[in-house]
Tab-separated table of C-alpha atoms and ligand atoms in Angstrom:
chain	number	residue	atom	x	y	z
A	1	MET	CA	-12.945	1.870	23.166
A	2	ALA	CA	-10.525	2.885	20.390
A	3	THR	CA	-9.431	-0.106	18.223
A	4	ASP	CA	-5.866	-1.178	18.315
A	5	PRO	CA	-4.143	0.141	15.175
A	6	ILE	CA	-2.134	-3.034	14.872
A	7	PHE	CA	-5.262	-5.037	14.395
A	8	GLU	CA	-6.988	-2.720	11.838
A	9	PRO	CA	-7.325	-4.514	8.529
A	10	LEU	CA	-5.270	-3.086	5.651
A	11	GLN	CA	-6.782	-2.936	2.116
A	12	MET	CA	-4.128	-3.969	-0.659
A	13	ARG	CA	-5.049	-4.203	-4.390
A	14	GLY	CA	-7.309	-7.277	-4.549
A	15	PHE	CA	-7.064	-8.547	-0.880
A	16	THR	CA	-7.316	-7.504	2.561
A	17	VAL	CA	-4.618	-8.174	5.209
A	18	LYS	CA	-6.257	-8.787	8.682
A	19	ASN	CA	-3.750	-6.770	10.637
A	20	ARG	CA	-0.659	-4.450	10.229
A	21	ILE	CA	2.071	-6.949	10.637
A	22	PHE	CA	3.817	-8.567	7.623
A	23	ARG	CA	6.494	-11.395	8.083
A	24	SER	CA	9.374	-9.954	6.146
A	25	SER	CA	11.424	-12.158	4.031
A	26	ILE	CA	13.788	-14.537	5.814
A	27	SER	CA	15.564	-16.994	3.629
A	28	GLY	CA	17.017	-20.206	4.656
A	29	ARG	CA	18.527	-23.121	2.770
A	30	PHE	CA	15.558	-25.555	3.179
A	31	ASP	CA	14.891	-26.573	-0.288
A	32	ASN	CA	16.548	-28.840	-2.921
A	33	TYR	CA	19.697	-27.890	-4.799
A	34	ASP	CA	17.820	-27.799	-8.212
A	35	GLY	CA	15.469	-25.230	-6.979
A	36	SER	CA	12.447	-27.497	-6.311
A	37	GLY	CA	10.719	-26.778	-3.037
A	38	ASN	CA	10.202	-29.167	-0.170
A	39	GLN	CA	8.192	-29.816	2.982
A	40	ALA	CA	10.593	-27.734	5.176
A	41	ARG	CA	9.719	-24.677	3.419
A	42	ILE	CA	6.027	-25.261	3.941
A	43	ASN	CA	6.614	-25.954	7.663
A	44	TRP	CA	8.736	-22.724	7.807
A	45	GLU	CA	6.058	-20.643	6.481
A	46	LEU	CA	3.346	-22.221	8.545
A	47	LYS	CA	5.099	-21.299	11.770
A	48	PHE	CA	4.377	-17.545	11.155
A	49	ALA	CA	0.931	-18.009	9.515
A	50	ARG	CA	-0.212	-19.839	12.643
A	51	GLY	CA	1.528	-17.312	14.746
A	52	GLY	CA	-0.947	-14.608	13.568
A	53	VAL	CA	0.742	-12.315	11.080
A	54	GLY	CA	-1.536	-10.748	8.523
A	55	ALA	CA	0.690	-11.549	5.530
A	56	ILE	CA	3.855	-13.378	4.727
A	57	ILE	CA	6.405	-12.097	2.170
A	58	SER	CA	8.195	-15.195	0.850
A	59	SER	CA	11.889	-15.781	1.308
A	60	TYR	CA	14.038	-14.620	-1.712
A	61	VAL	CA	12.675	-16.627	-4.680
A	62	PRO	CA	15.019	-16.532	-7.633
A	63	VAL	CA	13.415	-15.668	-11.136
A	64	THR	CA	16.253	-17.585	-12.830
A	65	ILE	CA	18.887	-20.084	-11.601
A	66	ARG	CA	21.630	-17.600	-12.347
A	67	GLY	CA	19.867	-15.008	-10.054
A	68	ARG	CA	20.150	-17.073	-6.874
A	69	ILE	CA	22.335	-16.250	-3.968
A	70	LEU	CA	22.689	-19.544	-2.425
A	71	PRO	CA	21.670	-23.193	-3.594
A	72	ASN	CA	18.727	-24.680	-1.784
A	73	TYR	CA	16.389	-21.841	-2.183
A	74	ALA	CA	13.056	-22.801	-3.937
A	75	THR	CA	12.880	-20.950	-7.336
A	76	ILE	CA	10.161	-19.738	-9.623
A	77	ASP	CA	12.037	-20.012	-12.812
A	78	ARG	CA	9.974	-22.591	-14.642
A	79	ASP	CA	6.168	-23.544	-15.001
A	80	ASP	CA	6.842	-26.884	-13.195
A	81	ARG	CA	7.505	-24.940	-9.827
A	82	ILE	CA	3.849	-23.694	-9.905
A	83	PRO	CA	2.373	-26.710	-8.033
A	84	PHE	CA	4.808	-26.214	-5.181
A	85	TRP	CA	3.986	-22.690	-4.649
A	86	ARG	CA	0.271	-23.430	-5.005
A	87	GLU	CA	0.603	-25.821	-2.122
A	88	VAL	CA	2.648	-23.165	0.174
A	89	GLY	CA	-0.121	-20.645	-0.627
A	90	ARG	CA	-2.964	-23.177	0.117
A	91	ARG	CA	-1.501	-23.984	3.448
A	92	VAL	CA	-0.684	-20.469	4.484
A	93	HIS	CA	-4.248	-19.346	3.586
A	94	GLU	CA	-5.491	-21.859	5.983
A	95	SER	CA	-4.738	-19.545	8.851
A	96	ASP	CA	-6.385	-16.517	7.210
A	97	CYS	CA	-2.823	-15.275	6.109
A	98	ARG	CA	-1.960	-13.727	2.765
A	99	PHE	CA	1.197	-14.750	0.819
A	100	ILE	CA	3.248	-12.479	-1.235
A	101	LEU	CA	6.131	-14.023	-3.291
A	102	GLN	CA	9.363	-12.153	-3.326
A	103	LEU	CA	10.742	-12.122	-6.963
A	104	SER	CA	14.471	-11.926	-6.774
A	105	HIS	CA	17.579	-11.790	-8.846
A	106	GLY	CA	20.985	-11.525	-7.044
A	107	GLY	CA	22.962	-10.078	-9.846
A	108	ARG	CA	26.767	-9.892	-8.633
A	109	GLN	CA	25.663	-10.270	-5.017
A	110	ARG	CA	25.883	-14.140	-4.477
A	111	ASP	CA	27.133	-15.723	-1.291
A	112	ILE	CA	27.590	-19.032	-2.897
A	113	GLY	CA	26.770	-19.142	-6.607
A	114	GLY	CA	26.383	-22.794	-7.040
A	115	ILE	CA	27.695	-24.986	-10.001
A	116	GLU	CA	25.709	-23.726	-12.913
A	117	PHE	CA	26.932	-20.177	-13.432
A	118	PRO	CA	30.303	-19.319	-12.168
A	119	LYS	CA	29.781	-15.389	-12.412
A	120	GLY	CA	26.620	-13.284	-11.732
A	121	LEU	CA	25.208	-10.670	-13.949
A	122	SER	CA	25.110	-6.989	-13.085
A	123	SER	CA	24.692	-3.388	-14.334
A	124	THR	CA	28.589	-3.338	-14.191
A	125	ASP	CA	31.556	-5.544	-14.579
A	126	ASP	CA	33.138	-4.251	-11.347
A	127	SER	CA	33.193	-6.717	-8.551
A	128	ASP	CA	31.826	-5.416	-5.366
A	129	PRO	CA	34.121	-3.640	-2.915
A	130	VAL	CA	33.515	-5.611	0.101
A	131	HIS	CA	33.479	-9.178	-0.957
A	132	GLY	CA	34.904	-9.024	-4.506
A	133	PHE	CA	32.028	-11.001	-5.914
A	134	GLU	CA	32.909	-11.004	-9.824
A	135	CYS	CA	30.289	-10.424	-12.572
A	136	GLU	CA	29.616	-9.702	-16.114
A	137	ARG	CA	27.974	-6.529	-17.225
A	138	MET	CA	24.655	-7.440	-18.697
A	139	THR	CA	24.250	-7.088	-22.544
A	140	LEU	CA	20.844	-5.506	-23.809
A	141	ALA	CA	19.685	-9.045	-24.724
A	142	GLN	CA	20.251	-10.134	-21.045
A	143	ILE	CA	18.476	-7.330	-19.760
A	144	LYS	CA	15.519	-8.075	-21.946
A	145	GLU	CA	15.642	-11.651	-21.026
A	146	THR	CA	15.818	-10.817	-17.213
A	147	VAL	CA	12.905	-8.443	-17.498
A	148	GLN	CA	10.941	-11.177	-19.111
A	149	ALA	CA	11.953	-13.610	-16.279
A	150	PHE	CA	10.500	-11.301	-13.613
A	151	ALA	CA	7.285	-11.126	-15.621
A	152	ALA	CA	7.065	-14.839	-15.921
A	153	GLY	CA	7.717	-15.257	-12.282
A	154	ALA	CA	4.857	-12.932	-11.616
A	155	ARG	CA	2.536	-14.892	-13.982
A	156	ARG	CA	3.642	-18.240	-12.224
A	157	ALA	CA	2.678	-16.720	-8.748
A	158	ARG	CA	-0.558	-15.636	-9.866
A	159	THR	CA	-1.257	-19.009	-11.488
A	160	ALA	CA	-0.285	-20.598	-8.216
A	161	GLY	CA	-3.125	-18.518	-6.371
A	162	LEU	CA	-0.607	-16.461	-4.485
A	163	ASP	CA	-1.941	-12.963	-3.398
A	164	GLY	CA	0.760	-10.935	-4.907
A	165	VAL	CA	4.386	-10.525	-5.628
A	166	GLU	CA	7.182	-8.162	-4.213
A	167	LEU	CA	10.197	-7.005	-6.337
A	168	HIS	CA	13.275	-7.431	-4.333
A	169	GLY	CA	14.647	-3.957	-5.278
A	170	ALA	CA	16.705	-3.413	-2.071
A	171	ASN	CA	19.816	-4.335	-0.261
A	172	GLY	CA	22.248	-4.745	-3.179
A	173	TYR	CA	20.566	-7.316	-5.424
A	174	LEU	CA	20.287	-6.950	-9.205
A	175	ILE	CA	17.624	-4.280	-9.202
A	176	THR	CA	19.605	-2.105	-6.593
A	177	GLN	CA	22.687	-2.605	-8.947
A	178	PHE	CA	20.882	-0.782	-11.655
A	179	LEU	CA	19.229	1.886	-9.342
A	180	SER	CA	22.370	2.724	-7.388
A	181	SER	CA	24.474	5.769	-8.515
A	182	ALA	CA	27.318	4.036	-6.626
A	183	ILE	CA	27.214	0.740	-8.494
A	184	ASN	CA	25.691	1.344	-11.905
A	185	ASP	CA	28.538	2.650	-14.308
A	186	ARG	CA	26.674	2.115	-17.527
A	187	ARG	CA	27.038	4.640	-20.356
A	188	ASP	CA	23.966	3.351	-22.263
A	189	ASP	CA	20.193	4.008	-21.682
A	190	TYR	CA	20.255	2.010	-18.371
A	191	GLY	CA	22.954	4.068	-16.616
A	192	GLY	CA	23.933	7.678	-15.744
A	193	ILE	CA	20.952	9.922	-14.675
A	194	LEU	CA	18.443	8.571	-12.257
A	195	ARG	CA	15.774	8.077	-14.934
A	196	ASN	CA	18.062	5.868	-16.911
A	197	ARG	CA	19.134	3.839	-13.724
A	198	ALA	CA	15.351	3.357	-13.075
A	199	ARG	CA	14.612	2.117	-16.602
A	200	PHE	CA	15.460	-1.485	-15.758
A	201	VAL	CA	13.041	-1.726	-12.762
A	202	LEU	CA	10.328	0.445	-14.598
A	203	GLU	CA	10.574	-2.009	-17.647
A	204	ILE	CA	10.126	-4.982	-15.105
A	205	VAL	CA	6.965	-3.332	-13.791
A	206	ALA	CA	5.611	-2.782	-17.194
A	207	ALA	CA	6.372	-6.296	-18.240
A	208	ILE	CA	4.630	-7.640	-15.159
A	209	ARG	CA	1.620	-5.400	-15.804
A	210	ALA	CA	1.443	-6.684	-19.375
A	211	GLU	CA	1.660	-10.386	-18.133
A	212	VAL	CA	-0.874	-10.432	-15.162
A	213	GLY	CA	-2.973	-7.335	-15.707
A	214	ARG	CA	-3.662	-4.327	-13.409
A	215	ASP	CA	-5.494	-6.303	-10.812
A	216	TYR	CA	-2.732	-8.420	-9.319
A	217	HIS	CA	-0.977	-6.951	-6.349
A	218	LEU	CA	2.588	-5.951	-6.914
A	219	GLN	CA	4.900	-4.209	-4.426
A	220	MET	CA	8.520	-3.262	-4.335
A	221	LYS	CA	11.126	-3.389	-1.499
A	222	ILE	CA	13.523	-0.671	-1.846
A	223	SER	CA	16.700	0.639	0.011
A	224	ALA	CA	15.564	4.251	0.732
A	225	VAL	CA	19.139	5.376	1.587
A	226	GLU	CA	21.980	3.240	0.228
A	227	TYR	CA	24.744	4.163	2.744
A	228	ASN	CA	27.153	2.345	0.330
A	229	ASN	CA	30.129	3.689	1.984
A	230	ALA	CA	29.183	2.303	5.477
A	231	LEU	CA	31.988	-0.130	5.494
A	232	ALA	CA	34.059	0.935	2.611
A	233	PRO	CA	34.701	4.617	3.301
A	234	PHE	CA	36.381	5.406	-0.005
A	235	GLU	CA	33.300	4.278	-1.947
A	236	PRO	CA	30.583	6.801	-3.092
A	237	ALA	CA	27.537	7.000	-0.787
A	238	GLY	CA	24.982	6.028	-3.246
A	239	ASN	CA	21.440	6.877	-3.611
A	240	THR	CA	19.983	9.401	-1.313
A	241	LEU	CA	16.482	9.591	0.087
A	242	GLU	CA	15.481	12.260	-2.472
A	243	ASP	CA	16.622	9.826	-5.276
A	244	SER	CA	14.447	7.073	-3.667
A	245	ILE	CA	11.476	9.255	-3.251
A	246	GLN	CA	11.561	10.095	-7.034
A	247	VAL	CA	11.941	6.384	-7.820
A	248	CYS	CA	9.074	5.505	-5.707
A	249	LYS	CA	6.774	8.105	-7.477
A	250	TRP	CA	7.750	6.564	-10.891
A	251	LEU	CA	7.063	3.142	-9.490
A	252	GLU	CA	3.655	4.346	-8.285
A	253	GLU	CA	2.870	5.873	-11.655
A	254	ALA	CA	3.965	2.656	-13.343
A	255	GLY	CA	1.371	0.561	-11.309
A	256	VAL	CA	3.265	-0.543	-8.136
A	257	ASP	CA	0.655	-1.091	-5.448
A	258	ALA	CA	2.832	-0.807	-2.331
A	259	LEU	CA	6.391	-0.012	-1.143
A	260	HIS	CA	8.326	-1.830	1.327
A	261	VAL	CA	11.047	0.399	2.866
A	262	SER	CA	14.544	-0.892	3.709
A	263	SER	CA	18.069	0.629	3.612
A	264	GLY	CA	21.737	-0.194	2.611
A	265	SER	CA	23.267	-1.039	-0.632
A	266	SER	CA	24.249	-4.514	0.230
A	267	PHE	CA	23.163	-7.609	2.324
A	268	PRO	CA	23.878	-7.840	5.014
A	269	HIS	CA	24.441	-4.209	5.828
A	270	PRO	CA	24.920	-2.590	9.333
A	271	ARG	CA	21.448	-0.958	8.839
A	272	ASN	CA	19.717	-4.171	7.572
A	273	PRO	CA	19.206	-6.445	9.433
A	274	PRO	CA	20.204	-3.906	12.320
A	275	GLY	CA	22.050	-5.484	15.215
A	276	GLU	CA	25.358	-6.946	16.100
A	277	PHE	CA	27.956	-8.634	14.017
A	278	PRO	CA	28.638	-12.055	15.668
A	279	VAL	CA	32.209	-12.730	14.952
A	280	GLN	CA	32.572	-16.197	16.522
A	281	ASP	CA	29.435	-17.543	14.725
A	282	ALA	CA	30.610	-15.929	11.555
A	283	LEU	CA	34.023	-17.714	11.789
A	284	LYS	CA	32.082	-21.078	11.887
A	285	THR	CA	30.315	-20.471	8.465
A	286	PHE	CA	31.936	-17.644	6.487
A	287	ASP	CA	34.626	-20.220	5.244
A	288	SER	CA	32.015	-21.407	2.814
A	289	MET	CA	32.216	-18.057	1.002
A	290	ILE	CA	35.939	-18.026	0.520
A	291	SER	CA	35.799	-19.279	-3.025
A	292	SER	CA	32.967	-16.903	-3.943
A	293	GLY	CA	34.502	-13.416	-3.830
A	294	THR	CA	38.148	-12.293	-4.517
A	295	LYS	CA	38.321	-10.606	-1.023
A	296	GLU	CA	36.673	-13.169	1.107
A	297	LEU	CA	39.870	-15.008	2.077
A	298	GLY	CA	41.270	-11.791	3.374
A	299	ASN	CA	37.810	-10.802	5.077
A	300	TYR	CA	37.969	-14.201	6.735
A	301	LEU	CA	41.551	-13.903	7.955
A	302	ALA	CA	40.673	-10.433	9.156
A	303	LEU	CA	37.734	-11.722	11.294
A	304	ARG	CA	40.151	-14.490	12.792
A	305	THR	CA	42.684	-11.692	13.937
A	306	ALA	CA	41.494	-10.145	17.156
A	307	PRO	CA	42.300	-6.430	16.460
A	308	THR	CA	40.921	-6.357	12.877
A	309	ALA	CA	37.835	-8.268	14.125
A	310	ARG	CA	37.263	-5.630	16.835
A	311	LEU	CA	37.790	-2.961	14.144
A	312	HIS	CA	35.240	-4.410	12.051
A	313	VAL	CA	32.678	-4.666	14.991
A	314	MET	CA	33.391	-1.135	15.881
A	315	ASN	CA	32.750	-0.041	12.206
A	316	TRP	CA	29.747	-2.100	12.063
A	317	ASN	CA	28.105	-0.586	15.205
A	318	SER	CA	28.949	2.934	14.309
A	319	ALA	CA	27.487	2.544	10.882
A	320	ARG	CA	24.382	1.259	12.266
A	321	GLY	CA	23.919	3.970	15.055
A	322	ASP	CA	22.125	3.673	18.288
A	323	VAL	CA	18.444	3.166	16.984
A	324	ILE	CA	17.564	-0.512	16.101
A	325	GLU	CA	13.811	-0.694	16.599
A	326	GLY	CA	12.157	1.344	13.789
A	327	ILE	CA	15.630	2.344	12.325
A	328	THR	CA	14.089	2.896	8.807
A	329	LEU	CA	11.056	4.852	10.131
A	330	PRO	CA	12.247	8.360	8.950
A	331	GLU	CA	12.829	7.133	5.489
A	332	ALA	CA	9.310	5.343	5.443
A	333	ARG	CA	7.737	8.683	6.721
A	334	ALA	CA	9.180	10.740	4.044
A	335	ILE	CA	8.254	8.115	1.232
A	336	ARG	CA	4.770	7.895	2.747
A	337	ALA	CA	4.378	11.608	2.477
A	338	ALA	CA	5.256	11.489	-1.296
A	339	VAL	CA	3.099	8.717	-2.490
A	340	LYS	CA	-0.617	7.471	-2.094
A	341	ILE	CA	0.059	3.831	-1.959
A	342	PRO	CA	0.590	1.782	1.159
A	343	VAL	CA	4.045	1.954	2.789
A	344	ILE	CA	5.452	-0.978	4.768
A	345	CYS	CA	8.469	-0.305	7.074
A	346	THR	CA	11.306	-2.981	8.015
A	347	GLY	CA	13.778	-2.888	10.779
A	348	GLY	CA	13.866	-4.050	14.366
A	349	PHE	CA	10.100	-4.035	15.250
A	350	GLN	CA	9.098	-6.158	18.231
A	351	THR	CA	7.352	-3.735	20.708
A	352	ALA	CA	3.576	-3.202	20.231
A	353	SER	CA	3.695	0.232	21.589
A	354	VAL	CA	6.496	1.405	19.202
A	355	ILE	CA	4.501	-0.248	16.182
A	356	ARG	CA	1.294	1.501	17.281
A	357	THR	CA	3.124	4.829	17.315
A	358	ALA	CA	4.536	4.295	13.947
A	359	LEU	CA	1.093	3.579	12.502
A	360	ASN	CA	-0.711	6.260	14.451
A	361	ASP	CA	1.826	8.991	13.663
A	362	GLY	CA	1.378	8.176	9.864
A	363	SER	CA	5.025	6.971	9.538
A	364	CYS	CA	3.765	3.826	7.687
A	365	HIS	CA	0.540	1.819	6.963
A	366	ALA	CA	2.202	-1.435	8.320
A	367	VAL	CA	5.422	-2.972	9.578
A	368	SER	CA	7.283	-5.916	8.453
A	369	ILE	CA	9.086	-8.181	10.932
A	370	ALA	CA	11.776	-10.871	10.333
A	371	ARG	CA	14.202	-11.797	13.220
A	372	PRO	CA	11.890	-11.043	16.113
A	373	LEU	CA	9.412	-13.506	14.531
A	374	ILE	CA	12.218	-16.190	14.210
A	375	ALA	CA	12.644	-15.694	18.047
A	376	ASN	CA	8.841	-15.721	18.809
A	377	ASN	CA	6.890	-17.132	16.054
A	378	ASP	CA	3.595	-16.186	17.862
A	379	LEU	CA	4.660	-12.651	18.527
A	380	VAL	CA	1.444	-11.139	17.056
A	381	LYS	CA	-0.633	-13.511	19.059
A	382	GLN	CA	1.085	-12.237	22.083
A	383	PHE	CA	0.341	-8.656	21.020
A	384	ALA	CA	-3.435	-9.609	20.720
A	385	LEU	CA	-3.241	-10.850	24.278
A	386	GLY	CA	-2.022	-7.483	25.430
A	387	ALA	CA	1.707	-8.075	25.702
A	388	ASP	CA	3.894	-5.064	24.694
A	389	ARG	CA	6.940	-7.381	24.139
A	390	ALA	CA	7.593	-11.018	24.308
A	391	PRO	CA	9.129	-12.193	27.737
A	392	LYS	CA	12.240	-13.409	25.698
A	393	PRO	CA	12.630	-10.816	22.910
A	394	CYS	CA	14.968	-11.154	19.887
A	395	THR	CA	18.380	-9.875	20.999
A	396	TYR	CA	19.396	-8.589	17.509
A	397	CYS	CA	22.465	-10.707	17.869
A	398	ASN	CA	22.347	-11.697	14.165
A	399	LYS	CA	23.446	-15.256	14.880
A	400	CYS	CA	20.630	-16.480	12.776
A	401	LEU	CA	21.838	-14.449	9.905
A	402	VAL	CA	25.310	-15.652	9.863
A	403	ASN	CA	24.478	-19.401	10.434
A	404	VAL	CA	22.268	-19.368	7.285
A	405	LEU	CA	25.225	-19.895	5.031
A	406	GLU	CA	25.602	-23.598	6.351
A	407	ASN	CA	22.987	-24.272	8.807
A	408	PRO	CA	19.131	-24.371	9.139
A	409	LEU	CA	17.485	-21.134	9.874
A	410	GLY	CA	16.185	-20.651	13.273
A	411	CYS	CA	17.189	-18.776	16.501
A	412	TYR	CA	20.871	-19.247	17.564
A	413	ASP	CA	20.975	-17.104	20.688
A	414	GLU	CA	21.594	-19.715	23.360
A	415	THR	CA	20.749	-17.212	26.110
A	416	ARG	CA	17.153	-17.280	24.934
A	417	PHE	CA	16.871	-20.942	25.818
A	418	SER	CA	17.102	-23.077	28.872
A	419	SER	CA	19.807	-25.224	27.262
A	420	ARG	CA	21.642	-25.782	24.043
A	421	GLU	CA	19.571	-28.919	23.361
A	422	GLN	CA	16.342	-26.742	23.534
A	423	MET	CA	17.826	-24.359	21.000
A	424	ILE	CA	18.736	-27.208	18.707
A	425	GLU	CA	15.200	-28.617	19.070
A	426	GLN	CA	13.697	-25.371	18.095
A	427	ILE	CA	16.053	-25.054	15.026
A	428	MET	CA	15.308	-28.634	13.911
A	429	SER	CA	11.536	-28.230	14.338
A	430	VAL	CA	11.360	-26.863	10.737
A	431	PHE	CA	11.951	-30.417	9.498
A	432	GLN	CA	8.775	-31.670	11.223
A	433	PRO	CA	6.527	-32.895	9.675
A	434	ALA	CA	9.036	-34.648	7.538
A	435	PRO	CA	8.425	-34.973	3.817
A	436	PHE	CA	7.455	-38.568	4.062
A	437	ASP	CA	6.790	-41.083	6.705
A	438	ALA	CA	9.705	-43.769	6.474
A	439	GLU	CA	7.418	-46.029	8.601
A	440	SER	CA	4.668	-46.149	6.028
A	441	THR	CA	7.316	-47.107	3.190
A	442	HIS	CA	8.033	-50.346	5.033
A	443	ALA	CA	4.352	-51.342	5.575
B	1	FMN	C1	18.409	-14.789	8.080
B	1	FMN	C2	17.710	-13.715	7.310
B	1	FMN	C3	17.500	-13.762	5.977
B	1	FMN	C4	16.741	-12.664	5.227
B	1	FMN	N1	16.500	-12.983	3.947
B	1	FMN	C5	15.903	-11.864	3.342
B	1	FMN	C6	15.455	-12.118	1.846
B	1	FMN	O1	15.533	-13.152	1.363
B	1	FMN	N2	14.878	-11.001	1.276
B	1	FMN	C7	14.793	-9.767	1.852
B	1	FMN	O2	14.264	-8.930	1.255
B	1	FMN	N3	15.188	-9.550	3.112
B	1	FMN	C8	15.791	-10.634	3.859
B	1	FMN	N4	16.190	-10.332	5.031
B	1	FMN	C9	15.951	-9.107	5.712
B	1	FMN	C10	14.616	-8.925	6.388
B	1	FMN	O3	13.519	-9.165	5.466
B	1	FMN	C11	14.328	-7.616	7.163
B	1	FMN	O4	14.144	-6.696	6.144
B	1	FMN	C12	15.472	-7.468	8.023
B	1	FMN	O5	15.980	-8.571	8.820
B	1	FMN	C13	15.100	-6.403	9.082
B	1	FMN	O6	13.897	-6.743	9.812
B	1	FMN	P1	14.012	-7.333	11.368
B	1	FMN	O7	14.725	-6.433	12.112
B	1	FMN	O8	12.575	-7.476	11.843
B	1	FMN	O9	14.741	-8.706	11.238
B	1	FMN	C14	16.795	-11.422	5.968
B	1	FMN	C15	16.911	-11.289	7.232
B	1	FMN	C16	17.536	-12.309	7.880
B	1	FMN	C17	17.963	-12.214	9.376
B	2	SF4	S1	19.540	-15.397	16.503
B	2	SF4	FE1	17.432	-15.293	17.674
B	2	SF4	S2	17.910	-13.594	18.879
B	2	SF4	FE2	19.648	-13.409	17.449
B	2	SF4	S3	18.865	-12.078	15.909
B	2	SF4	FE3	18.371	-14.122	15.352
B	2	SF4	S4	16.270	-14.490	16.140
B	2	SF4	FE4	17.159	-12.717	17.187
C-alpha cells in the first residue's frame, strides 16, 4: 500500500519532522507584560504537540521590546529569557514534535505598543495607510542594532535547545516594511531597487549565520504577493510574485534552509488569515486600538455604522476571493519551482485530501495550519485515523483573530459548541494546569 504523504517524514537542516503538518504561528496574550513567559504559553503549545503536529512554529516572539505588537507576548530579547524557552522546547519535544521559534519585529505595525516605546521603527516615517500607526525611519545605527538583535535571538533559541528559528518576514512586519516596494521609501542603500530593499533581511541572515553557524535551522516566512492595495485601492500594489521569487533565491544563497509562503502586506489581511471579517466581535475589542493609530477612531466608527461596516465586509470578501483552503498554493508552487530548499505553505488547510494533493502535485513540501488547529487541536491524529475533515471543522469566521486583542486565544465560534459555557471552558483550558498550586502554598 502506498504511504500517506501527510505522514512521510521531512528532512530539515539538522532534524527530521515526523509528518508534513506544521502548526503555524498563532499569537495570544498569555505571558507577562514584561516579556517573561509563563505556564499558559507552555499549556498552549502542548495542546498542538500532543495533537500530533510534526513541528510547531512558535507565536510571534519579539527580538526587542520595541519590536512587539502587543504586550504579554513572551520575548527573546535578553539572555535571561533562555530558561523559559528551554522549558517550552523540552515539553514540546516530549511528544516527538519539533519547535521552531519565530524571530519577530513589528516595526510600525503594532496593535497596542505598550508603555516603553510610543512609536515603532520602520523603513519609512510614513504611518500605515489603514490604521495610521506612526513610526520613525530607522537610522543606520538602528538598522545595525536590529540586525544584531535578530542574531542574538537566534543564538538564544539555539542555546535553549530549540530546533530552529523562523524569520517573520511576512504580513507587514518590519522585514516586510523593508522588502516592500509599497512601503519602503528610503533613498539610501536599504531602499529603491529590490536588491537594496532585501539588504536588511540578507544582513539579518548573514548575522544569524555568523552567530549560530551553518548547521542551525533557519527558515523565513514571506508574503509572496503583497496585495498592498487590497483595502486601500489608491495605494501601490507592492511586491509581485516575481519580486518574491528573486528574494527567495537570494535567501537560499545566503543560507536560509526553508521558506514558509504567506501573502499580504499587513496583518490581518483579507488573504491571511483567509476568512470572514466578524464585525460584531471586532466591535467588542477594537476599541483597545483607538489610541494606537491615527485612523483607528475613524475605522472603529465606520465599523459601528451599518452601511460602512457592510462595505468593509464586501471589500474584505472581494479582496480575498472564493478560495480559502490552499489560497496561497499557486505562489508556493512557483517558489518551490525556483528553489531547492523545502517550501511550507500556509492558508486555510484542514482537509486531508486537499493537503495530500498539494504534497503529491509538488506545490509544497509541507503545509502549516493555524486556525483549524485552534478549532481541533488533534486534527493530525484525526487524519491518522482516516478522517478527511474534522466533524466540526473551523468555519474561518476569524472570531479567534479579533478577540486576541483583549481576550485569551481560543475558538470563539459558538456554533461549534453545544453551549456558550462549553466554548468558554475550551478557551479557559489554556490556563490549566495553573502556574502554581494555591492549595500547596497554604500547607
Ligand atoms: C489569532 C492568530 C494569530 C496569529 N499570529 C501569527 C503570528 O504571530 N505570526 C505569524 O506569522 N502568523 C500569525 N498568524 C497567521 C497564521 O500563522 C497563518 O499563517 C494564517 O492564520 C493562515 O493559516 P490558517 O488558515 O491555517 O489559519 C496568526 C493567525 C491567527 C488567526
Ligand atoms: S473562531 Fe474557531 S471556527 Fe472561527 S476561525 Fe477561529 S478557530 Fe476557526
